[in-house]
Coordinates of C-alpha atoms in Angstrom, one line a residue:
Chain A
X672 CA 235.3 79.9 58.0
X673 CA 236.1 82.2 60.9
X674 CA 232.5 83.3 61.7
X675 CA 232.1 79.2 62.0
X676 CA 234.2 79.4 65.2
X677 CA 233.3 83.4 66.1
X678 CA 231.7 84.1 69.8
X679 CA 228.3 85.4 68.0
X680 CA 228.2 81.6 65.7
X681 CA 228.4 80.0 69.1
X682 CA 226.1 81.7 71.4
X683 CA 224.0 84.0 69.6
X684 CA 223.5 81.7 66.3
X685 CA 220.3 83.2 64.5
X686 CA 220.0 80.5 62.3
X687 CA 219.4 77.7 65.4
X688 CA 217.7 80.7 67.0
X689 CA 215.1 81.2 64.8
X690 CA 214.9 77.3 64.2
X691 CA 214.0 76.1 68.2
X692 CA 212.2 79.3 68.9
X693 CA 209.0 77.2 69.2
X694 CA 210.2 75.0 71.3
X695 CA 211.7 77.0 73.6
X696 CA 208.7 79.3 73.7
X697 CA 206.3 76.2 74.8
X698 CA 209.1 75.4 76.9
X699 CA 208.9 79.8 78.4
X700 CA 205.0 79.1 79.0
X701 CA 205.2 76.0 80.7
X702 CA 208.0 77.5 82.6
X703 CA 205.5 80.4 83.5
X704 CA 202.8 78.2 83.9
X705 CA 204.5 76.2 86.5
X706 CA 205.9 79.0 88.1
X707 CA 202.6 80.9 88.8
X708 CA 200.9 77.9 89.9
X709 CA 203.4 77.8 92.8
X710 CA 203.5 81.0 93.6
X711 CA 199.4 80.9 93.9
X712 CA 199.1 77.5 95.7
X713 CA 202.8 77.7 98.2
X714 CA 201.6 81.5 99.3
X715 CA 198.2 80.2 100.3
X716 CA 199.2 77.1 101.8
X717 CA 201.5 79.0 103.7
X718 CA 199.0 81.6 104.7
X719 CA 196.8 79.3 105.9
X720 CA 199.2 77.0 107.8
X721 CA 200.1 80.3 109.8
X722 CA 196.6 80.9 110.4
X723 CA 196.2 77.6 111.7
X724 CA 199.3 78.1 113.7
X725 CA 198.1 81.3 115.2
X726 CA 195.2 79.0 117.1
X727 CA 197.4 78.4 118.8
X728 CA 196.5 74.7 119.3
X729 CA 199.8 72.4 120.9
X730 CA 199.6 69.3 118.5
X731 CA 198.7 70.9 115.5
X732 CA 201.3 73.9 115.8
X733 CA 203.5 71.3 116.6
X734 CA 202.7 69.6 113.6
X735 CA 202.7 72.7 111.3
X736 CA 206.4 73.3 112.7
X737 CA 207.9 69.9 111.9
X738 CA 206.7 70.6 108.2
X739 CA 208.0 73.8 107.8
X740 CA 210.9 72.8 109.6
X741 CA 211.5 69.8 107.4
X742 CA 211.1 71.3 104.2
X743 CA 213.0 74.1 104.6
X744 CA 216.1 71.6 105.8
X745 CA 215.6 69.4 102.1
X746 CA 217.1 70.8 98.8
X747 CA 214.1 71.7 96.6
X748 CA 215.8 69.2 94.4
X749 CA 215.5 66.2 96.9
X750 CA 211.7 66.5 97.1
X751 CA 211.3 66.5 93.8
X752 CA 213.0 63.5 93.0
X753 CA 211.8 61.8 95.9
X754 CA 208.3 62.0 95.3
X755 CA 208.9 61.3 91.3
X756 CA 210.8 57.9 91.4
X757 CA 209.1 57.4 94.9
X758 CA 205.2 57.7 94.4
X759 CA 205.3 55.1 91.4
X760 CA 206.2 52.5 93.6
X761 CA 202.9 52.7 95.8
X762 CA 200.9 53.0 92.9
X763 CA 200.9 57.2 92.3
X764 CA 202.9 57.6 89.2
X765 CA 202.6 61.5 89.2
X766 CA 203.3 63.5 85.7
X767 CA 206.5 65.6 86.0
X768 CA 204.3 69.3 86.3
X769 CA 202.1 67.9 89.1
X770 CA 205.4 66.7 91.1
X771 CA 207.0 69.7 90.3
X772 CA 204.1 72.1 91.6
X773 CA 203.8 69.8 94.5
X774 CA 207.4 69.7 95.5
X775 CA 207.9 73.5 94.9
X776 CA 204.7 74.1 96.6
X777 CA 205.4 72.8 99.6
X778 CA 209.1 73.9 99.9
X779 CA 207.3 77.2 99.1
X780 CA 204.7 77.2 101.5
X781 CA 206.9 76.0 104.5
X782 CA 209.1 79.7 103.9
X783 CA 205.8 81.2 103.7
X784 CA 204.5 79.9 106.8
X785 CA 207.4 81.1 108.5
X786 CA 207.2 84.7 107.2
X787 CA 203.6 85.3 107.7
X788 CA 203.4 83.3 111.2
X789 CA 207.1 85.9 112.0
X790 CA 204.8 88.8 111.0
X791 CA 201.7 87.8 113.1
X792 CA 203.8 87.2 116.6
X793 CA 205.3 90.1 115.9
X794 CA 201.8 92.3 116.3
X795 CA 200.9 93.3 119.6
X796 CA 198.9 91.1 121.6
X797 CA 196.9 94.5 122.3
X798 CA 195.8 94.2 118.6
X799 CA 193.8 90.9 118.8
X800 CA 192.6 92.1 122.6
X801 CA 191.2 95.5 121.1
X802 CA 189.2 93.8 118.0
X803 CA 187.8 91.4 120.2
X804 CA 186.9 93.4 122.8
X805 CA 184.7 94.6 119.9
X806 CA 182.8 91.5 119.5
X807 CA 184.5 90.9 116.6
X808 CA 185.3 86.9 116.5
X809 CA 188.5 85.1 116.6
X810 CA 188.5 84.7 112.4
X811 CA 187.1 88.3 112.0
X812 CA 189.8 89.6 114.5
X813 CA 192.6 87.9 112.1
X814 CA 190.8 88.6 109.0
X815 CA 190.4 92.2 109.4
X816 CA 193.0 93.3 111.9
X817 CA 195.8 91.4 112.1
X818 CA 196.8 89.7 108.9
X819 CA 196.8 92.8 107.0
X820 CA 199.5 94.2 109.6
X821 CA 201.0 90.8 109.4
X822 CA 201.2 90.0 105.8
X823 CA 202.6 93.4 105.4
X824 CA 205.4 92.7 107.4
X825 CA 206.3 89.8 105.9
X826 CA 206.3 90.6 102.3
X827 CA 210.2 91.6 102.2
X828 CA 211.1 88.0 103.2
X829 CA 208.1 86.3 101.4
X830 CA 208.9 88.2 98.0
X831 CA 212.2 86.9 98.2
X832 CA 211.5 83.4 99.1
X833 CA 208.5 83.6 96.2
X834 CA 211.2 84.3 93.7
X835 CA 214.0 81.8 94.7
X836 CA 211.2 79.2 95.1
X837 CA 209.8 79.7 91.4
X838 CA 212.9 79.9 89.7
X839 CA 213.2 76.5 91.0
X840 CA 210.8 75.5 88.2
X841 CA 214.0 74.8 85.9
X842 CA 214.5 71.9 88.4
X843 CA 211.9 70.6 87.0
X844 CA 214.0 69.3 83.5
X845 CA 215.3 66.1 86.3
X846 CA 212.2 64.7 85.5
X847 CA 211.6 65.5 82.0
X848 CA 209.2 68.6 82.7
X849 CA 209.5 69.7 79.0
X850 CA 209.7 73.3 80.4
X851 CA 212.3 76.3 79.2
X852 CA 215.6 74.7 80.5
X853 CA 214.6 71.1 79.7
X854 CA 213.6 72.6 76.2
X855 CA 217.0 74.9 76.1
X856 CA 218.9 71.7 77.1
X857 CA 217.4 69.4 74.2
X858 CA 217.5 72.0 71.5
X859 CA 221.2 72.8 72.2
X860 CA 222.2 68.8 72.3
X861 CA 220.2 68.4 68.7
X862 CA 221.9 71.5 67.5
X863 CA 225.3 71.4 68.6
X864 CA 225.4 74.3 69.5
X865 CA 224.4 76.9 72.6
X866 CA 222.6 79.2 72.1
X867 CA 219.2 77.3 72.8
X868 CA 220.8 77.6 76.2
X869 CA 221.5 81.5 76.0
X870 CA 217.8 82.1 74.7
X871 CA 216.5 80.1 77.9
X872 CA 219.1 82.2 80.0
X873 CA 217.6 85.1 78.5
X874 CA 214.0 84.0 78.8
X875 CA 214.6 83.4 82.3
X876 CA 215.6 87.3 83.2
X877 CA 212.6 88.5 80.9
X878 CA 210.4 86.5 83.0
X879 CA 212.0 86.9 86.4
X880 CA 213.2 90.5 86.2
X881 CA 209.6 92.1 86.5
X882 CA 208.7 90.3 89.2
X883 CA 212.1 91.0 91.0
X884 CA 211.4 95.0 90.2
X885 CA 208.0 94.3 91.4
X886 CA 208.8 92.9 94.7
X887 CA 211.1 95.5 95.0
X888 CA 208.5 98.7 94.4
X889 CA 206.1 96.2 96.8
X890 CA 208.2 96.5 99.7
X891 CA 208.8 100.0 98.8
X892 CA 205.5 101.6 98.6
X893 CA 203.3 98.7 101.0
X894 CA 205.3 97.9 103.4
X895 CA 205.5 101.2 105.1
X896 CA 201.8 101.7 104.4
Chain B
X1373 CA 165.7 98.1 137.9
X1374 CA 167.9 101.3 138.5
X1375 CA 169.2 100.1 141.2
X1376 CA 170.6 96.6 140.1
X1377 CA 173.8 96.7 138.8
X1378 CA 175.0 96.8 135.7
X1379 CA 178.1 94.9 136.6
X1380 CA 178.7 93.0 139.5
X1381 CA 181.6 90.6 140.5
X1382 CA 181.9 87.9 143.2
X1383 CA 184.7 86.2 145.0
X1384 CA 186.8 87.0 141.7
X1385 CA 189.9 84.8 141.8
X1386 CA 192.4 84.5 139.2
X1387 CA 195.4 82.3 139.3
X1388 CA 198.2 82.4 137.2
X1389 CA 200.4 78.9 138.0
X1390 CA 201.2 79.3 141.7
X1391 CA 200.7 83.0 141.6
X1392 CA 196.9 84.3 143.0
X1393 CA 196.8 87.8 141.1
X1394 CA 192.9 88.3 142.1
X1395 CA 192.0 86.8 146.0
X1396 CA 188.2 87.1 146.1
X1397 CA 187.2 90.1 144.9
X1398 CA 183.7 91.5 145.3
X1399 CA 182.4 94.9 143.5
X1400 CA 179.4 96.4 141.8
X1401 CA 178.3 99.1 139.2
X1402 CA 175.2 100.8 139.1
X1403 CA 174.1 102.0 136.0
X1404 CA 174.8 105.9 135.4
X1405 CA 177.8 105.5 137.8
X1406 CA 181.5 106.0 137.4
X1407 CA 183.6 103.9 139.8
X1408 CA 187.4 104.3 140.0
X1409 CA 189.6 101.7 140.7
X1410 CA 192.9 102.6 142.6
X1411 CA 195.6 100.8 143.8
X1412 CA 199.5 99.8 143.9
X1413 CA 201.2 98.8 140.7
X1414 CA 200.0 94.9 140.8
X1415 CA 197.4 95.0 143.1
X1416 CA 195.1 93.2 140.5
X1417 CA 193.1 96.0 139.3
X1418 CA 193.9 95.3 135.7
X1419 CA 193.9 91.6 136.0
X1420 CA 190.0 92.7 137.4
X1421 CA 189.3 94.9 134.6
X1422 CA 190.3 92.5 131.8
X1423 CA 188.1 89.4 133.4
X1424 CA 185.0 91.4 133.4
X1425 CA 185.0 91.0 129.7
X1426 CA 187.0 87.9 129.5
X1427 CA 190.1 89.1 128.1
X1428 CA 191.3 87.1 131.1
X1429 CA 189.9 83.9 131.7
X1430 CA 189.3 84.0 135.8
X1431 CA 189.9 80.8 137.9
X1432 CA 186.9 81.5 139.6
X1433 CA 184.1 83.4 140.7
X1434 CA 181.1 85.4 139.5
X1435 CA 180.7 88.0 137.0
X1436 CA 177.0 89.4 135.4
X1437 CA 177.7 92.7 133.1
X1438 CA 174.2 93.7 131.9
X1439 CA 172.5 89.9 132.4
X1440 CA 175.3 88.0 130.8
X1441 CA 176.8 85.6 133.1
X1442 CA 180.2 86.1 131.7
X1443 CA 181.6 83.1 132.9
X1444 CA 178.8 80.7 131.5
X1445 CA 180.5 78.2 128.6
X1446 CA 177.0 79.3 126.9
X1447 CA 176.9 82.9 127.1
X1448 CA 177.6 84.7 123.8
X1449 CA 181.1 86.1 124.5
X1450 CA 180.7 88.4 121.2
X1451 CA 177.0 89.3 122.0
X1452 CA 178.4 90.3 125.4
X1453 CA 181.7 92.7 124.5
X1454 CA 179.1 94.8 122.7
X1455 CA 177.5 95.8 125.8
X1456 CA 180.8 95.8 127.5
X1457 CA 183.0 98.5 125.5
X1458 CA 187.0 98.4 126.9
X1459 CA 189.6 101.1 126.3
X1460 CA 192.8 100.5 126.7
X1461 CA 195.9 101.8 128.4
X1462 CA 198.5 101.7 124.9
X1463 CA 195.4 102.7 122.7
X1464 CA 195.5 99.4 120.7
X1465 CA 194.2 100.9 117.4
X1466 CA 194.3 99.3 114.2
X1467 CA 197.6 101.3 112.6
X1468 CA 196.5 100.2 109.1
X1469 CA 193.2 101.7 109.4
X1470 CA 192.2 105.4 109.4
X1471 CA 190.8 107.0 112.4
X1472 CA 187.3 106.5 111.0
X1473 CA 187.9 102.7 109.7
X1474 CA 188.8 101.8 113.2
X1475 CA 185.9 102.9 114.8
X1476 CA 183.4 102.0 112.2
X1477 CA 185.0 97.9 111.7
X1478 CA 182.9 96.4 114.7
X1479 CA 180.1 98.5 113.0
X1480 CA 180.0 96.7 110.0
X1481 CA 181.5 93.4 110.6
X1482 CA 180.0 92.9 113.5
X1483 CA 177.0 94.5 113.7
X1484 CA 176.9 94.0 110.0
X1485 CA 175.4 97.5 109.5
X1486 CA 176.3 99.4 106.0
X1487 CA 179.1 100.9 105.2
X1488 CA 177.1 104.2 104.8
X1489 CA 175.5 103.7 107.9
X1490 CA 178.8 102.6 109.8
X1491 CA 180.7 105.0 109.0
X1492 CA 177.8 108.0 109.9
X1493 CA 178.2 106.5 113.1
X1494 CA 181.8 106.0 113.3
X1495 CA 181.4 109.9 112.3
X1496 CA 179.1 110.6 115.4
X1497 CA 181.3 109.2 117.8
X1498 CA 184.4 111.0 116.4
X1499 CA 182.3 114.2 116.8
X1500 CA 182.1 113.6 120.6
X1501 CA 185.3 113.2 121.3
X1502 CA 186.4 116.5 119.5
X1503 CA 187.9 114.0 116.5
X1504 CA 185.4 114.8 113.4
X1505 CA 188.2 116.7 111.4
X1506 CA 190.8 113.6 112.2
X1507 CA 188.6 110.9 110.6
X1508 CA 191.1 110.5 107.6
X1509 CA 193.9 110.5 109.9
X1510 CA 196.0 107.1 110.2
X1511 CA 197.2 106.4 114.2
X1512 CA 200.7 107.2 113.5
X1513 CA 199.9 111.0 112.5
X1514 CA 197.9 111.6 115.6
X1515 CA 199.1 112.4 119.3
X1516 CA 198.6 110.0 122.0
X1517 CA 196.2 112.2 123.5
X1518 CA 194.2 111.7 120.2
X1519 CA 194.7 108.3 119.6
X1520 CA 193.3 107.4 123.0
X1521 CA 190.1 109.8 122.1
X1522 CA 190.0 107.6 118.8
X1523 CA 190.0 104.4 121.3
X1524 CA 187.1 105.5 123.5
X1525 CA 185.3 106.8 120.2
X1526 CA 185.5 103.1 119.3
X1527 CA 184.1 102.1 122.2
X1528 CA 181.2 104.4 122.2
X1529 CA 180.1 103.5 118.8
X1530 CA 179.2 100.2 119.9
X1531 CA 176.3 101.6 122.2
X1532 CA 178.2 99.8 124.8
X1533 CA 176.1 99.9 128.5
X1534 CA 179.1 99.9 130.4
X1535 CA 182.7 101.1 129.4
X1536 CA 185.8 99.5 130.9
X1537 CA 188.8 101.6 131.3
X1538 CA 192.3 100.6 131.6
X1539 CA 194.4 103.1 132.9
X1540 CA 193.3 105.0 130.0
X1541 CA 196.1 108.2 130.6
X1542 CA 199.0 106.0 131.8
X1543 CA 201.2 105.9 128.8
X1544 CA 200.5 109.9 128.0
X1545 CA 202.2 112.8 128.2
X1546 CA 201.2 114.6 131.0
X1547 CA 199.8 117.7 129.0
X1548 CA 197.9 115.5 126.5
X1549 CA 196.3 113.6 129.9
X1550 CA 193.4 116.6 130.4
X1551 CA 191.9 116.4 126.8
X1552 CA 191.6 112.8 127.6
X1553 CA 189.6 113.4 130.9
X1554 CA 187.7 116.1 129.7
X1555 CA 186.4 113.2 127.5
X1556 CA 185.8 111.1 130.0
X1557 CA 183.7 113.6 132.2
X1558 CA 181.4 114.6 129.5
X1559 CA 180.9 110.2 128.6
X1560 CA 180.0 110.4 132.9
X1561 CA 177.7 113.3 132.5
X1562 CA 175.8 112.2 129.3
X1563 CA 174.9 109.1 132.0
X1564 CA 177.5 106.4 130.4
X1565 CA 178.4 104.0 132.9
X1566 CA 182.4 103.4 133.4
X1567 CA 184.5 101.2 135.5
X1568 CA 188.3 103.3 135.2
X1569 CA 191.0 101.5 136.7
X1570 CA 193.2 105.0 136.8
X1571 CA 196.5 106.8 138.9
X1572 CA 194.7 109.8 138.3
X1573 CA 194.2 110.4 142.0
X1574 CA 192.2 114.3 141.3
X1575 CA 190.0 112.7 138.3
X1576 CA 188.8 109.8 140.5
X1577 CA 188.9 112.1 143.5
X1578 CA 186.3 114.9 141.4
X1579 CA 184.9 112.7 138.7
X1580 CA 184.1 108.9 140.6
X1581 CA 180.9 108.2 142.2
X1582 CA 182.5 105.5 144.2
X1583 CA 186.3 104.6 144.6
X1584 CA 187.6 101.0 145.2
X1585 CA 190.9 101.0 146.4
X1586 CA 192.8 97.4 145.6
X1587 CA 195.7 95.9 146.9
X1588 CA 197.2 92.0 147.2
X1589 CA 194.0 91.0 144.8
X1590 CA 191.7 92.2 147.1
X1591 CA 189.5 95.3 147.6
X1592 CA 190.3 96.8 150.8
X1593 CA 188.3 99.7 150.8
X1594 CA 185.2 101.2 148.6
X1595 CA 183.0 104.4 149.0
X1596 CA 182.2 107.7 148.0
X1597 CA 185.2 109.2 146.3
X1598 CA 184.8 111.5 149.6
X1599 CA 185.1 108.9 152.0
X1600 CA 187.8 107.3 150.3
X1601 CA 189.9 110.4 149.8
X1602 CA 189.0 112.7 152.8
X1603 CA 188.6 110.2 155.5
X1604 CA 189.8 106.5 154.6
X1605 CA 189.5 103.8 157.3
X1606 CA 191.8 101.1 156.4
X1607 CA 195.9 101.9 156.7
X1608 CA 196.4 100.9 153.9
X1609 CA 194.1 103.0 152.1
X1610 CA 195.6 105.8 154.2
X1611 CA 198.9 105.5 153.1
X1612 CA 198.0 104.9 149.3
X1613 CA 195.9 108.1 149.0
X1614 CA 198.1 110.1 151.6
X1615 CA 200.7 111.3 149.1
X1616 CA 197.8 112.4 147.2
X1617 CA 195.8 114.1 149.9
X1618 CA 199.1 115.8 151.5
X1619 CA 199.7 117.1 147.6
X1620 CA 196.2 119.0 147.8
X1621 CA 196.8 120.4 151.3
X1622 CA 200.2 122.2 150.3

């Protein structure tokens, strides 16, 4: 039959559609799942590497810049592998979602470190000088007066890296994370057919695309403040 | 007890690497008075300012501001910068915080008063400088003029004893310098003490109870802003304030 070989049979089959929904739905929520777990724990690891880094203490700002250095020079991809086939062979056999929101974690939070510690040497000195003269402490000083200022400045970068980072998530199907590409990937195989693998593409903008528009109207109506 | 001082400095050094920026310096401030500090460009007077609340940590020496040894490991730095209010010569306020916020954020987090209560007194201090109607106003939609007047109101709030002033009209247009001074007189005659490190030869000439003229990270010359103007000692001194003087004669 012609419609057997037709561009809509092959890629936008409603049939195999409607039959690995499911499955590519759980697939969508751990995808989401994964996703906002590194978003929350690489911004705040990041945040509070550049506060440590703002002590301004040799070793350990030395230390903090080897990591983000490091990370940011391996593929996303290379972690993750690493510390999968790696950790079982000194006795930490990881699941694939904790090595996945470690790996992306990290590679996220060394980007974040970056932006945020950019945005706080880029203050004034004068700002920290006036709070304290205040009385205010060194952590009240940073608190209240310059990571606000900082954090501001550094959302255009960090929004981007947030996004690039996350969508990294699909990774994740290397070592059998069961989320939406991995899912995509197994249902199109089964089927013999692709459109498993255009719902997941489409999944993937109608999870992505908000937060894309969102980090644009963030650096549009915060940054400036 | 009025006459100790409220601040006094001995054999102040500070060294940065090689460089000596502060050679022994000696000076004191009585309470209620309103010393100006003049000087070359890099004579040390800010270097001076900025150790007497430990923005710079001196090599050595003596400072007491209001009983605090300020150079005592066990002294309360934070305890101390509340007695010891500093205004500063870019301003330095917070540009993400309204006019109000900035002068009420030591208020609450450090003096860990109310928000109602901070900000009534963040309000009060506005008031004095002739700011009340800016408190909404965020830095970047006031003039430098106002900004400054914003600075000292954030230093008043405090309840400071002493205020430290850096150069406080340097980086000002000339006509928004008076409004600034005008300030500054009525802080001297409501009896705040001040220490002004200033190039505002007439101010410290009309205004200062005493005048220490720096240079090379040493005081050369200090007395009545008379003495010190009128009928200065040292060469040095004499050539500093000459241009000044031979401005008034004309």
């Amino acid at each position: 039959m012609d419609g057997n070989s037709g561009f809509f049979y092959t890629f936008f089959n409603l049939e195999i559609a409607a039959q690995y929904a499911p499955a590519l739905g759980a697939g969508a929520l751990i995808t989401l799942g994964t996703g906002a777990a590194v978003v929350v724990t690489g911004t705040l690891l990041g945040l509070l590497l550049a506060i440590l880094r703002a002590l301004d203490v040799r070793p350990l700002t030395m230390a903090i810049v080897a990591f983000a250095d490091i990370l940011r020079s391996l593929p996303p991809l290379v972690i993750l592998i690493v510390l999968y086939f790696g950790l079982p062979e000194i006795g930490l056999p990881l699941s694939a979602f904790l090595v996945t929101w470690i790996s992306l974690s990290l590679a996220l939070a060394a980007y974040a470190e970056e932006s945020i510690w950019a945005g706080i040497s880029s203050l004034p000195a004068g700002q920290m000088e006036a709070a304290r003269s205040t009385g205010l402490a060194w952590w009240s000083a940073m608190r209240w007066v310059i990571l606000p200022q900082a954090v501001r400045r550094a959302v255009p970068t960090l929004t981007n890296r947030i996004i690039s980072i996350t969508k990294n998530t699909a990774l994740g199907s290397v070592v059998s994370l069961n989320e939406l590409l991995n899912a995509a990937q197994g249902a199109s195989s089964m089927s013999g057919n692709p459109t498993p693998l255009m719902m997941a593409a489409m999944s993937y903008v109608i999870i992505f695309l908000p937060l894309v528009v969102f980090s644009r109207w963030l650096e549009k109506n915060w940054v400036r403040g | 007890m009025e006459a100790n001082p409220i601040l006094s400095i001995s054999e102040l050094r500070k060294q940065y690497g090689q460089t000596e920026v502060l050679c022994g310096v000696n000076l004191s401030v009585k309470r209620g008075e309103l010393v100006c500090v003049i000087g070359p460009s890099g004579s040390g007077k800010s270097t001076m300012l900025r150790c007497c609340n430990l923005l710079e940590m001196p090599t050595s020496g003596t400072i007491l501001a209001n009983g605090h040894d300020v150079m005592d490991p066990k002294t309360d730095i934070n305890r101390m910068r509340q007695d010891v209010g500093m205004v500063f010569q870019q301003f330095n306020l917070y540009p993400h915080l309204t006019a109000v916020e900035n002068v009420s954020l030591a208020l609450c987090k450090v003096q860990k008063r109310k928000p109602a209560e901070a900000r009534q007194l963040a309000m009060a201090s506005l008031e004095r400088v002739g700011l009340g109607h800016k408190a909404e106003a965020m830095p970047s939609q006031l003039s430098g003029g106002q900004q400054q007047r914003v600075g000292i109101a954030r230093a008043i709030a405090l309840q400071p004893q002493i205020i430290l002033f850096d150069e406080p009209t340097s980086a000002l247009d000339p006509e928004l310098v008076d409004d600034v001074l005008a300030v500054m007189r009525e802080l001297r005659e409501s009896g705040m003490t001040m220490l002004v490190v200033t190039h505002e030869m007439a101010f410290a000439h009309a205004v200062a109870d005493h005048v220490v003229f720096m240079d090379g990270g040493v005081v050369i010359e200090h007395g009545t802003a008379k003495q010190i103007f009128e009928n200065p000692q040292q060469t040095r001194t004499k050539s500093f304030v000459s241009r000044y003087s031979s401005r008034l004669a004309h």
